[in-house]
JSON list of C-alpha atoms in Angstrom, two decimals:
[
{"chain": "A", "resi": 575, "resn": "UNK", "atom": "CA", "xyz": [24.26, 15.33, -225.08]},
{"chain": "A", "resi": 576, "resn": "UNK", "atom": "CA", "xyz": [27.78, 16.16, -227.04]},
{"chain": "A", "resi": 577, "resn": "UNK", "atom": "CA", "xyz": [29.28, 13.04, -228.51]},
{"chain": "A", "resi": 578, "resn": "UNK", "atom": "CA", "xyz": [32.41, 12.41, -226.29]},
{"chain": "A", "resi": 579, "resn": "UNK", "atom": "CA", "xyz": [35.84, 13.10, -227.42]},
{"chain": "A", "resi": 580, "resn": "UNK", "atom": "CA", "xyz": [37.02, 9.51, -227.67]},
{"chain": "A", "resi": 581, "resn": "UNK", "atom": "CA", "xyz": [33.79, 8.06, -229.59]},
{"chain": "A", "resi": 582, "resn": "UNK", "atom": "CA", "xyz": [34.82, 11.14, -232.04]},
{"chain": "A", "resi": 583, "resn": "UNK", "atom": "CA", "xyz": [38.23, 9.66, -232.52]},
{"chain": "A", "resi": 584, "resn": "UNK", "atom": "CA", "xyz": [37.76, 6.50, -232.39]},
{"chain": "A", "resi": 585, "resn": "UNK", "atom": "CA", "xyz": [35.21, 6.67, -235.35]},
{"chain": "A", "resi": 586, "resn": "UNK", "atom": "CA", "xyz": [37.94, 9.03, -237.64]},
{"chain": "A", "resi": 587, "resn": "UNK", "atom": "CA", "xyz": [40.75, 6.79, -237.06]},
{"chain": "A", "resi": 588, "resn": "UNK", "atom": "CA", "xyz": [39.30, 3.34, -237.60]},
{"chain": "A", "resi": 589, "resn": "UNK", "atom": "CA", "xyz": [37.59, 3.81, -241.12]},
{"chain": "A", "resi": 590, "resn": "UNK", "atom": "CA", "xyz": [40.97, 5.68, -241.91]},
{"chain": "A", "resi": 591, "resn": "UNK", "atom": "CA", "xyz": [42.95, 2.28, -241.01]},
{"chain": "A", "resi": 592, "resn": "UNK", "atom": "CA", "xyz": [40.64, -0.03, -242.71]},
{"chain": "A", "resi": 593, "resn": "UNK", "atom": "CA", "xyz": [40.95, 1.97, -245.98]},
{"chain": "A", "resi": 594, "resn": "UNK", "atom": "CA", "xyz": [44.77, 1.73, -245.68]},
{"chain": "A", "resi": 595, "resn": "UNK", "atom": "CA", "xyz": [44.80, -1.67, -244.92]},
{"chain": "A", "resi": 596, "resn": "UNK", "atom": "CA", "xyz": [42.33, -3.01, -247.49]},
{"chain": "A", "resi": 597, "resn": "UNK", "atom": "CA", "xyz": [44.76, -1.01, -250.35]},
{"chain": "A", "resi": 598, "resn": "UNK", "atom": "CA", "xyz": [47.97, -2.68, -248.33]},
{"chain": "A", "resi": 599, "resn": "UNK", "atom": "CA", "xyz": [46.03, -6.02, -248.79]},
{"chain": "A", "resi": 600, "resn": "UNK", "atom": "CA", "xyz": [44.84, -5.46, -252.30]},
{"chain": "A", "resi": 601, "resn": "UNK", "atom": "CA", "xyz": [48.11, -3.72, -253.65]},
{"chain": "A", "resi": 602, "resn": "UNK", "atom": "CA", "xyz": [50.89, -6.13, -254.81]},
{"chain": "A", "resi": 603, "resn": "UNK", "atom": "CA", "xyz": [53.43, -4.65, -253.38]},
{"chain": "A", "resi": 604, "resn": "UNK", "atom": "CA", "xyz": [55.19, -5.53, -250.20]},
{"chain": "A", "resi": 605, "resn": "UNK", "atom": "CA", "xyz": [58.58, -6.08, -251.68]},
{"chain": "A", "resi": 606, "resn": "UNK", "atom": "CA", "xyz": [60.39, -4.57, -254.07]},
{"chain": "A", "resi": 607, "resn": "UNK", "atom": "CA", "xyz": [62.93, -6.51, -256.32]},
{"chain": "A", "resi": 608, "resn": "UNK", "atom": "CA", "xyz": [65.48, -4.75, -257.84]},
{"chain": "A", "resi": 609, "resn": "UNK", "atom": "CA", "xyz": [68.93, -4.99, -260.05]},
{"chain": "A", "resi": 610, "resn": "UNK", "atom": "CA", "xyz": [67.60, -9.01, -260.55]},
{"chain": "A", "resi": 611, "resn": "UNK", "atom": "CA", "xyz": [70.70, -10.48, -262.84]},
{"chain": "A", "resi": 612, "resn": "UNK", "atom": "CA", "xyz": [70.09, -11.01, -266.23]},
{"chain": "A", "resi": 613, "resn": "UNK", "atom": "CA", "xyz": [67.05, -8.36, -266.51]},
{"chain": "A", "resi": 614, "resn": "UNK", "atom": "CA", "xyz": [67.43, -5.36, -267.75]},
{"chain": "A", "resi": 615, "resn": "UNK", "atom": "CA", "xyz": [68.27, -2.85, -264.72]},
{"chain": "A", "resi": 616, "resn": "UNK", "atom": "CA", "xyz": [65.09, -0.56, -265.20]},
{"chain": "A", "resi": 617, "resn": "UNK", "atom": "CA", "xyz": [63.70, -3.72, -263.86]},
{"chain": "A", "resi": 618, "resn": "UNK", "atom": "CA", "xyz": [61.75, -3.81, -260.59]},
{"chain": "A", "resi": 619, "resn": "UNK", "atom": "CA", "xyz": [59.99, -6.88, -259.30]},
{"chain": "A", "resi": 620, "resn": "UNK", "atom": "CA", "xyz": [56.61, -6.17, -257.17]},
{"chain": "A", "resi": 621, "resn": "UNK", "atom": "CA", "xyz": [55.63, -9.28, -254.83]},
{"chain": "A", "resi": 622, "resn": "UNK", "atom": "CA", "xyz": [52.09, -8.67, -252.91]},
{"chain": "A", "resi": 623, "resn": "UNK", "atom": "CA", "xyz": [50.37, -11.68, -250.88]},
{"chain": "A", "resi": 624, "resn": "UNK", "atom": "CA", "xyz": [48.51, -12.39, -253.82]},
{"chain": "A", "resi": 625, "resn": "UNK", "atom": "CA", "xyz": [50.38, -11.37, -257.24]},
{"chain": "A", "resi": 626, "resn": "UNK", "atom": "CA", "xyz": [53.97, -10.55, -258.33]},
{"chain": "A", "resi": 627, "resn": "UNK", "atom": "CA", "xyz": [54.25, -7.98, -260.79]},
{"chain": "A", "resi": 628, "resn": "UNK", "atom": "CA", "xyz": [57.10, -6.85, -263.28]},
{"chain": "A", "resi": 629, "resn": "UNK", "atom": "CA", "xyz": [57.68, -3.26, -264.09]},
{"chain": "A", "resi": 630, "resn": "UNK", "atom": "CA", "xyz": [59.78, -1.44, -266.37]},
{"chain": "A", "resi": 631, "resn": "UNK", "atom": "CA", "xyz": [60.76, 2.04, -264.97]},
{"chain": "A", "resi": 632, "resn": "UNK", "atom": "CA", "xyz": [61.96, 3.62, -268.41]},
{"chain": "A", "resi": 633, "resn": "UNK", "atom": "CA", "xyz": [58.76, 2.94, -270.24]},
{"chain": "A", "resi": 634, "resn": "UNK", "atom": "CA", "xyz": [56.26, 1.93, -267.17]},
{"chain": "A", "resi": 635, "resn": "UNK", "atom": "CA", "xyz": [55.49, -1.03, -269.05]},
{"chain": "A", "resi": 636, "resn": "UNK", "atom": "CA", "xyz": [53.66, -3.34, -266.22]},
{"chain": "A", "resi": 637, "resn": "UNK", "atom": "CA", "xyz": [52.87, -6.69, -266.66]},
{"chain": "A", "resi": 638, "resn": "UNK", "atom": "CA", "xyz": [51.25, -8.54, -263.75]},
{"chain": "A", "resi": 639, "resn": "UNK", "atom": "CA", "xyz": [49.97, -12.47, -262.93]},
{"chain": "A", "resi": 640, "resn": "UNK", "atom": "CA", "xyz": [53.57, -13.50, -263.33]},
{"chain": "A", "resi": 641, "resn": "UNK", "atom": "CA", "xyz": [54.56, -17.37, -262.62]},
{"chain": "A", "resi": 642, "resn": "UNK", "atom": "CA", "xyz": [56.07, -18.03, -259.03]},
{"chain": "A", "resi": 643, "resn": "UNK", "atom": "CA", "xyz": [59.00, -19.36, -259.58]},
{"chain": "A", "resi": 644, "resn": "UNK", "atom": "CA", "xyz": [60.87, -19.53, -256.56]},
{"chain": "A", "resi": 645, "resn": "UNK", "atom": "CA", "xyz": [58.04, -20.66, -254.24]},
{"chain": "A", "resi": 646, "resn": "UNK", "atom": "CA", "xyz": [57.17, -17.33, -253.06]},
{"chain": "A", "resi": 647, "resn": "UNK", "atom": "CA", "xyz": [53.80, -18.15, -252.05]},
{"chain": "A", "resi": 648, "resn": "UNK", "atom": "CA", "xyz": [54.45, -20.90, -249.91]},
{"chain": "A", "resi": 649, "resn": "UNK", "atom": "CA", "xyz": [56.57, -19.47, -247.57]},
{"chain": "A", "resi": 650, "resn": "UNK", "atom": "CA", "xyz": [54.86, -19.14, -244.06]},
{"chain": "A", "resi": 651, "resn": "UNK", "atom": "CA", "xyz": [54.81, -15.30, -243.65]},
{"chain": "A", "resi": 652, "resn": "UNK", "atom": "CA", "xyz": [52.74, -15.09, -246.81]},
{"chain": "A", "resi": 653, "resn": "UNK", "atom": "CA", "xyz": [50.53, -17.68, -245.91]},
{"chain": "A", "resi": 654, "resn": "UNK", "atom": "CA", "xyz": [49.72, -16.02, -242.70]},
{"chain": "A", "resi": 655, "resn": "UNK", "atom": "CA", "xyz": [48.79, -12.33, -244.42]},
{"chain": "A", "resi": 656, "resn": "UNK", "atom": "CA", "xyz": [46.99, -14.22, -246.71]},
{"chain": "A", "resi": 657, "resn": "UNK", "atom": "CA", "xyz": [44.63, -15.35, -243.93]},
{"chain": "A", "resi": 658, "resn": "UNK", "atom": "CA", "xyz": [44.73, -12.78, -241.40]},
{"chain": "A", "resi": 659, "resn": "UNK", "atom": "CA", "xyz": [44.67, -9.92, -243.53]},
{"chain": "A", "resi": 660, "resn": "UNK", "atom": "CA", "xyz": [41.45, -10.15, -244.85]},
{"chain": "A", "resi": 661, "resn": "UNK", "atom": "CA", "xyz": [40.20, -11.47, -241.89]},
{"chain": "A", "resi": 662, "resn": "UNK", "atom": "CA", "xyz": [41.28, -8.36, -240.02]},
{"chain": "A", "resi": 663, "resn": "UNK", "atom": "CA", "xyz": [38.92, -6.23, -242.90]},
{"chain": "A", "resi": 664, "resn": "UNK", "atom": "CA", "xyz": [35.74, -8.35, -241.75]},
{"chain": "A", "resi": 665, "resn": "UNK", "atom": "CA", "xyz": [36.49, -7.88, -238.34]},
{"chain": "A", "resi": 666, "resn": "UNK", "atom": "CA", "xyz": [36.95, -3.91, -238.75]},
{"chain": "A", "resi": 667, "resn": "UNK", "atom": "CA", "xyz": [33.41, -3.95, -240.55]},
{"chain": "A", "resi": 668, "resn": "UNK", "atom": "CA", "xyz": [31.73, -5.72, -237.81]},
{"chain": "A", "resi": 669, "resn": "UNK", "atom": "CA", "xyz": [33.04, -3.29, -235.04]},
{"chain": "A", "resi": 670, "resn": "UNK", "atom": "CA", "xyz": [32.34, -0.17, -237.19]},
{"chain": "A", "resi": 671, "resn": "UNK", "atom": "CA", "xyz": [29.26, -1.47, -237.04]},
{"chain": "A", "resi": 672, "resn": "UNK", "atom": "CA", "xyz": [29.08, -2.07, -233.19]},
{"chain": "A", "resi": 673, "resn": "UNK", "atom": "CA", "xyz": [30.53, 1.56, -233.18]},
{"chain": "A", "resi": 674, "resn": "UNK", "atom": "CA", "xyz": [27.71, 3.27, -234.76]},
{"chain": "A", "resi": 675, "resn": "UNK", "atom": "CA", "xyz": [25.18, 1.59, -232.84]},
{"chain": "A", "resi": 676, "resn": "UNK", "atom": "CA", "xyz": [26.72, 2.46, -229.54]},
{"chain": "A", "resi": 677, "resn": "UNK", "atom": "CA", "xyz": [27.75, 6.24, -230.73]},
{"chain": "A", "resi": 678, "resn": "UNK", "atom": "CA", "xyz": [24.16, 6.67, -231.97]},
{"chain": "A", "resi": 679, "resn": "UNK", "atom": "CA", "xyz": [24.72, 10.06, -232.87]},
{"chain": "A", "resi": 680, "resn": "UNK", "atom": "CA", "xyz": [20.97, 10.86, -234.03]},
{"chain": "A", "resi": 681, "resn": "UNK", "atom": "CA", "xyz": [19.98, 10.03, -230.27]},
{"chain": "A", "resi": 682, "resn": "UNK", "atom": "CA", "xyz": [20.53, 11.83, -227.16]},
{"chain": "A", "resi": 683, "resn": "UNK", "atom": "CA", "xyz": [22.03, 9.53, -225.34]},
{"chain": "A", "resi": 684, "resn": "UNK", "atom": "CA", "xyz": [25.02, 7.08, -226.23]},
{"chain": "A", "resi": 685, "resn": "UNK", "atom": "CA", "xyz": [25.53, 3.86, -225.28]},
{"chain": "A", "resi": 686, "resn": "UNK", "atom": "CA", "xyz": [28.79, 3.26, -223.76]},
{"chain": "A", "resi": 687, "resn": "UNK", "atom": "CA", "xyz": [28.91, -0.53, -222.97]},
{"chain": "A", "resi": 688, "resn": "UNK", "atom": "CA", "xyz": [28.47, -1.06, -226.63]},
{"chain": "A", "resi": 689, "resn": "UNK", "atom": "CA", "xyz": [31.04, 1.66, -227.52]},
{"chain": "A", "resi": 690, "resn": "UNK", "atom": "CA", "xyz": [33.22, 0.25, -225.69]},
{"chain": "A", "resi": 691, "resn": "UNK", "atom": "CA", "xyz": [32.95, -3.18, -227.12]},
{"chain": "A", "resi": 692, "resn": "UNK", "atom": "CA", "xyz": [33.00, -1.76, -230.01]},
{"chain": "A", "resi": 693, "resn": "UNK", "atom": "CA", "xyz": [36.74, -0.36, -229.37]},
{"chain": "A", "resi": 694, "resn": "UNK", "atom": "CA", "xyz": [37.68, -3.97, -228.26]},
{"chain": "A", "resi": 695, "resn": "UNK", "atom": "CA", "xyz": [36.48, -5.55, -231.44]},
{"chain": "A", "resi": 696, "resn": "UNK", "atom": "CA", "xyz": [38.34, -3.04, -233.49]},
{"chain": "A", "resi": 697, "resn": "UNK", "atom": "CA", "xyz": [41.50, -3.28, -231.41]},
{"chain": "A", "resi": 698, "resn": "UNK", "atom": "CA", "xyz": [41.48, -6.65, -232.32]},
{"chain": "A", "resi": 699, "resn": "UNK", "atom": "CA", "xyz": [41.34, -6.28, -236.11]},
{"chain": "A", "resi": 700, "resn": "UNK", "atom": "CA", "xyz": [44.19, -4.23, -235.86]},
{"chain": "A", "resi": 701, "resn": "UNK", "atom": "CA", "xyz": [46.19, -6.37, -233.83]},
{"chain": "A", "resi": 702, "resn": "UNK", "atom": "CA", "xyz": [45.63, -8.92, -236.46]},
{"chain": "A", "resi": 703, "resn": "UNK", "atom": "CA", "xyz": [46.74, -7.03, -239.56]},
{"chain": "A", "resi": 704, "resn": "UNK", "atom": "CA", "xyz": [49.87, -5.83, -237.55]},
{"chain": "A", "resi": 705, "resn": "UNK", "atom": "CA", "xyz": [51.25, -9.39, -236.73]},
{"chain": "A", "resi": 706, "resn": "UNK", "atom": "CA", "xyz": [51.20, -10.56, -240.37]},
{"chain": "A", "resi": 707, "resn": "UNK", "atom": "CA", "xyz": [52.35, -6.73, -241.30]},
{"chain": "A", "resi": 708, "resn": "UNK", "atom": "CA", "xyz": [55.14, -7.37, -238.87]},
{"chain": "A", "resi": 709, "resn": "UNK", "atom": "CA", "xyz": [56.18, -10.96, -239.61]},
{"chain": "A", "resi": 710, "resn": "UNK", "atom": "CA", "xyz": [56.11, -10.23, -243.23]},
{"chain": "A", "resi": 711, "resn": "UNK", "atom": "CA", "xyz": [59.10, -7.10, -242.43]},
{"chain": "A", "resi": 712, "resn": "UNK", "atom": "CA", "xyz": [60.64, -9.24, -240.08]},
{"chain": "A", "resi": 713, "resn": "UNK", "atom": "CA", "xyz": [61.25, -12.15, -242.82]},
{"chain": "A", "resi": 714, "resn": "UNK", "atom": "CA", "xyz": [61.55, -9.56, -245.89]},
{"chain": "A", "resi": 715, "resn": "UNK", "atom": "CA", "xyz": [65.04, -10.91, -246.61]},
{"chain": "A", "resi": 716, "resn": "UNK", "atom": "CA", "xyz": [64.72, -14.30, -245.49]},
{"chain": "A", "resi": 717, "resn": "UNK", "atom": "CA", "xyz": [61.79, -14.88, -248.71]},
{"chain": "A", "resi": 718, "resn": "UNK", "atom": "CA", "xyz": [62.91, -16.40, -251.67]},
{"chain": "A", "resi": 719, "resn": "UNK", "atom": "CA", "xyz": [64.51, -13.96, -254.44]},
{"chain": "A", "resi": 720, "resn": "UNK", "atom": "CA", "xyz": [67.34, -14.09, -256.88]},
{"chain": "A", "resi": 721, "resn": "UNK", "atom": "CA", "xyz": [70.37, -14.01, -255.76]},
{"chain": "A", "resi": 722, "resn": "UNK", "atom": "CA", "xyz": [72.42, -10.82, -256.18]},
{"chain": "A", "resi": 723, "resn": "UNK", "atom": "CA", "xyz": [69.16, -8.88, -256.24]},
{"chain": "A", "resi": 724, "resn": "UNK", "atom": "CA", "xyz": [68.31, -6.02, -254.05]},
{"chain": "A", "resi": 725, "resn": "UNK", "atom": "CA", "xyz": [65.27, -6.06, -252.12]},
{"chain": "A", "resi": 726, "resn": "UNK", "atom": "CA", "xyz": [63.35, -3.18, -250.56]},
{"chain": "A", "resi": 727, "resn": "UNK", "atom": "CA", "xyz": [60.40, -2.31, -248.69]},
{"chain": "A", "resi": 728, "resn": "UNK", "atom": "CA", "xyz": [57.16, -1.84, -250.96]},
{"chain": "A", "resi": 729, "resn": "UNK", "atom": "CA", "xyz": [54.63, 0.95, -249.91]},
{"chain": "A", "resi": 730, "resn": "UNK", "atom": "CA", "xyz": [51.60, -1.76, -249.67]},
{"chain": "A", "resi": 731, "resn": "UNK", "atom": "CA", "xyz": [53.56, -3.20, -246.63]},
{"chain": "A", "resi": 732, "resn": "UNK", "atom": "CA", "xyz": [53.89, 0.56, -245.45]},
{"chain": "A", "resi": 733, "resn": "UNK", "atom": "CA", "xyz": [50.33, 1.42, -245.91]},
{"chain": "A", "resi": 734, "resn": "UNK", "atom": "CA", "xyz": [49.52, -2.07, -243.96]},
{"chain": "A", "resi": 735, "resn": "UNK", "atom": "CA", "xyz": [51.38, -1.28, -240.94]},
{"chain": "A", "resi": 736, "resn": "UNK", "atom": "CA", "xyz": [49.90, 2.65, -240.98]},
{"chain": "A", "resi": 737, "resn": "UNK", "atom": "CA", "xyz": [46.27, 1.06, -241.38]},
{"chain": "A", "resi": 738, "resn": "UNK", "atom": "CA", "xyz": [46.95, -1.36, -238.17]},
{"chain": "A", "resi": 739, "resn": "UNK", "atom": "CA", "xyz": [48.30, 1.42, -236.08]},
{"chain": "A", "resi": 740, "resn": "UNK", "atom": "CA", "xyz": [45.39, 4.06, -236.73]},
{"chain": "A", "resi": 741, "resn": "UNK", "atom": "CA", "xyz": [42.94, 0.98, -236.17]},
{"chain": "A", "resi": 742, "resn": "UNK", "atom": "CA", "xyz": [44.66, 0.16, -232.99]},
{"chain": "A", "resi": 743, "resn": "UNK", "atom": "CA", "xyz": [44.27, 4.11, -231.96]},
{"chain": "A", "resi": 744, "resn": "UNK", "atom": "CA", "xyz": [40.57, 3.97, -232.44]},
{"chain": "A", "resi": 745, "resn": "UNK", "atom": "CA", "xyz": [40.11, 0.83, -231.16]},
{"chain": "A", "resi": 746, "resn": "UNK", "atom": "CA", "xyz": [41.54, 2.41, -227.55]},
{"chain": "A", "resi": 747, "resn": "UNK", "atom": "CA", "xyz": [39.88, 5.34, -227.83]},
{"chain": "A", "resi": 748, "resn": "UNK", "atom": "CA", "xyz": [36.52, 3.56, -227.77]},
{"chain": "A", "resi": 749, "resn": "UNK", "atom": "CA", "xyz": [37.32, 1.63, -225.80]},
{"chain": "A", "resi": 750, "resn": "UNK", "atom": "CA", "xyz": [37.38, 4.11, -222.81]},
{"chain": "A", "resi": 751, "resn": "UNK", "atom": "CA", "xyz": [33.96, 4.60, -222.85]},
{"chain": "A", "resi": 752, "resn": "UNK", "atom": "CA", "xyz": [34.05, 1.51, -220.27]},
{"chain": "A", "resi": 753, "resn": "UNK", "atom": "CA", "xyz": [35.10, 4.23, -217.72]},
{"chain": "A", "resi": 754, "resn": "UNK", "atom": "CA", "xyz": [31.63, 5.99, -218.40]},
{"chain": "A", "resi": 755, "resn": "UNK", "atom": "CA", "xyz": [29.93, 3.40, -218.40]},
{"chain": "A", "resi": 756, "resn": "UNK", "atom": "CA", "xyz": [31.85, 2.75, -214.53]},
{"chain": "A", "resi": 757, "resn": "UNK", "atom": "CA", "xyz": [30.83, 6.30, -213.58]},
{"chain": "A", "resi": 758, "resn": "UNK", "atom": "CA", "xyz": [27.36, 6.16, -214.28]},
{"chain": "A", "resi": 759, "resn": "UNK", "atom": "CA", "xyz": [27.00, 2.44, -212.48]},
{"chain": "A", "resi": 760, "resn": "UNK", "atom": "CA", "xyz": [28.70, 4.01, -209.52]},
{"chain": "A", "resi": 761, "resn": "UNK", "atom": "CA", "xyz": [26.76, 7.32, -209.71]},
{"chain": "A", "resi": 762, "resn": "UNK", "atom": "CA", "xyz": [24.14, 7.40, -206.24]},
{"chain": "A", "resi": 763, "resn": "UNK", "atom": "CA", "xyz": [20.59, 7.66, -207.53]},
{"chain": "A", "resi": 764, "resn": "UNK", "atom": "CA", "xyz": [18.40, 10.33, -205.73]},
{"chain": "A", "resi": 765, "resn": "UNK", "atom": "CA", "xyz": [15.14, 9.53, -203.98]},
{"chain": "A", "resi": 766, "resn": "UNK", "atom": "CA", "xyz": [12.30, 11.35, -206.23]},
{"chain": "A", "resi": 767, "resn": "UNK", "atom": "CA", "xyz": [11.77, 14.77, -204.52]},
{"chain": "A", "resi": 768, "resn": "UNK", "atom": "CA", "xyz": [7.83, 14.45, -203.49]},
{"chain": "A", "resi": 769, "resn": "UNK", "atom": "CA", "xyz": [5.82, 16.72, -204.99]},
{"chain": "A", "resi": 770, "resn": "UNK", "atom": "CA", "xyz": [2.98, 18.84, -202.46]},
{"chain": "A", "resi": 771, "resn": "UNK", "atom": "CA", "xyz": [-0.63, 18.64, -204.07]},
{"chain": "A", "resi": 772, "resn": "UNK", "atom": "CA", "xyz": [-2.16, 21.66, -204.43]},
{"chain": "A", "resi": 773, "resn": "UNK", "atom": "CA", "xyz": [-4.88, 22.83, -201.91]},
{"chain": "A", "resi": 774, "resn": "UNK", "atom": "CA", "xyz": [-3.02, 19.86, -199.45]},
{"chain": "A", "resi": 775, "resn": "UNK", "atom": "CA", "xyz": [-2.07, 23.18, -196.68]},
{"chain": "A", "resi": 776, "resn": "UNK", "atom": "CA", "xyz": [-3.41, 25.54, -194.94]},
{"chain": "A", "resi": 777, "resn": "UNK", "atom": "CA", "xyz": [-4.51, 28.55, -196.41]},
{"chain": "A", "resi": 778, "resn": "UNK", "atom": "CA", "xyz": [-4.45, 30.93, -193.33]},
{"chain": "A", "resi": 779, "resn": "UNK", "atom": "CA", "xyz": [-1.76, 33.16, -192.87]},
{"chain": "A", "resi": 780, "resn": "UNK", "atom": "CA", "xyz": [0.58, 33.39, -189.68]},
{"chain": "A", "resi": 781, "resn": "UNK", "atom": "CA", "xyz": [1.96, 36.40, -188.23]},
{"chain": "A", "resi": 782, "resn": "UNK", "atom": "CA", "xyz": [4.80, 35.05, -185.96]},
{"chain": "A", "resi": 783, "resn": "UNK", "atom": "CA", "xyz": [5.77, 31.34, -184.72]},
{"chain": "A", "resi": 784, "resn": "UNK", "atom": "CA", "xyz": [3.21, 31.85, -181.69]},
{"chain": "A", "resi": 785, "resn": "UNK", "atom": "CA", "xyz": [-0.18, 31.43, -183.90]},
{"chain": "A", "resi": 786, "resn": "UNK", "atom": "CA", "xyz": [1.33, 28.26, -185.62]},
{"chain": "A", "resi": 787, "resn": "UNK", "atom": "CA", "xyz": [2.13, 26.32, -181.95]},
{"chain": "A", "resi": 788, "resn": "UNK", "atom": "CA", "xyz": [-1.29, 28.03, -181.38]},
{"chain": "A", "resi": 789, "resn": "UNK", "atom": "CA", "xyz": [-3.22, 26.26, -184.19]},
{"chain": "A", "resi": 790, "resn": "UNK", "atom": "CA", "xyz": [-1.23, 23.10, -183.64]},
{"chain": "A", "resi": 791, "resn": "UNK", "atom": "CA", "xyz": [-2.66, 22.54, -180.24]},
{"chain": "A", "resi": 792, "resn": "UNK", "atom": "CA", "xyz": [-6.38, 23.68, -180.31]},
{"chain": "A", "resi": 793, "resn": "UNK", "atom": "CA", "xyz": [-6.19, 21.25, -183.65]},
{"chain": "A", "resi": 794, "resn": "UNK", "atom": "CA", "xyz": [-8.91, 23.44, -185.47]},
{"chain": "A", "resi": 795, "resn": "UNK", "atom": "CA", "xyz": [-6.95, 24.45, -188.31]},
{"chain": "A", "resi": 796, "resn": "UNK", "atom": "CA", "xyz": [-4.66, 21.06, -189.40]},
{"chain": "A", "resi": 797, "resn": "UNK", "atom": "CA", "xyz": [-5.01, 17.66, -188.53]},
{"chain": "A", "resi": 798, "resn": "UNK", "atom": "CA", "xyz": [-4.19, 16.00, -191.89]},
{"chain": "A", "resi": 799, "resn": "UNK", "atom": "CA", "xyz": [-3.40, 19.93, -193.46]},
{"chain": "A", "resi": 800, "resn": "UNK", "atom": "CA", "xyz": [-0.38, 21.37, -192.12]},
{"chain": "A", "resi": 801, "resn": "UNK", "atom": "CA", "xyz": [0.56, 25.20, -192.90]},
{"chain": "A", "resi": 802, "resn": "UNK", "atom": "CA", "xyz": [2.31, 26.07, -195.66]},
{"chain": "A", "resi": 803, "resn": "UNK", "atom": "CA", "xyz": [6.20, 27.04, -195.31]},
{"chain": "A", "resi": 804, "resn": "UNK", "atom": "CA", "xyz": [5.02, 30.28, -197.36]},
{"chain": "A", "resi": 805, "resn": "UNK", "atom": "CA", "xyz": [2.48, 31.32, -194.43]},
{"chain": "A", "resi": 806, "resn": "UNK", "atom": "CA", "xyz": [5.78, 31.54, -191.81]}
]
């Protein structure tokens, strides 16, 4: 049996999102802080959920680890990537690992109960790196920064919310394998056809419908061997 479309997708798009969103969780660069008074203006601030680093744009001179001065880190949006985001990457792992067990491409067969669970699990993850993802762009200029600076959206947050979204995708598309599953509970089963032994008729052959109403009644011929449908 083909693998179906939506086990297909579902297994492109979600190892897609959790790269995406383990380099948005690893990168330090959700915001971007810019023109920051008294720095030269080449300047450029990168905040991540883990690190703020400072770059210089003329000579690319980065220097990360740099000391949180205006309580960046405990703000509440931060907090909450910092937990959910790497939980979401666990949770990914465990349903890509549901997901292979229910495509089970080397068999014939696939199992679409766990397939679909599978797309549940990883709908989940995603929904759990998009509400951090979300909150974070939602407070972006609410954070602490220096004042008079300008503050833009870093490509880790980007890649974060494109990783959720793809994750989200796949998680749906597996999940419709609930609706085979439904079909094939709801399919009728068939009665086996019985299978004729051999030698279990009669062997004589019949000219016309006469001989066989014939046979019948004298009972010679069949009483536990009726004639064949070939001999009509």
């Amino acid at each position: 049996m083909r693998t179906p479309t939506e086990m297909i997708v579902g297994l492109v798009l979600c190892p897609c999102g959790l790269l995406l969103t383990l380099t948005g969780t690893l990168a330090p660069s959700w915001r971007q802080v810019s023109l920051v008074p008294n720095e030269p203006m080449d300047v450029v601030w990168e905040q991540g959920i883990w690190d703020i680093c400072r770059e210089r744009q003329s000579t690319h001179d980065r220097l990360c680890g740099q000391a949180d001065q205006l309580g960046y880190f405990e703000q509440v949006p931060v907090r909450v990537a910092q937990g959910l985001m790497p939980s979401s990457l666990v949770v990914t792992l465990v349903g890509l690992v549901v997901a292979a067990l229910g495509v089970r491409c080397w068999q014939p067969e696939p199992r679409h109960l766990v397939a679909g669970v599978s797309g549940l699990v990883l709908l989940l993850s995603g929904l759990m790196s998009l509400v951090p993802s979300s909150w974070y762009t939602q407070e972006l200029w609410a954070l602490p920064a220096p004042s008079g600076s300008t503050l833009t959206v870093g490509y880790s947050l980007v890649l974060s919310y494109l990783g959720s979204c793809l994750e989200i995708l796949g998680g749906l598309a597996l999940a419709l394998s609930f609706h085979h599953c439904c079909k094939e509970r709801r399919a009728p089963k068939l009665p086996p056809t019985p299978v004729t032994e051999a030698g279990s008729c009669s062997s004589r052959a019949y000219n016309n419908p006469w001989d066989v109403l014939e046979d019948e009644q004298d009972g010679q011929r069949w009483g536990s061997s009726p004639p064949c449908d070939s001999d009509l």
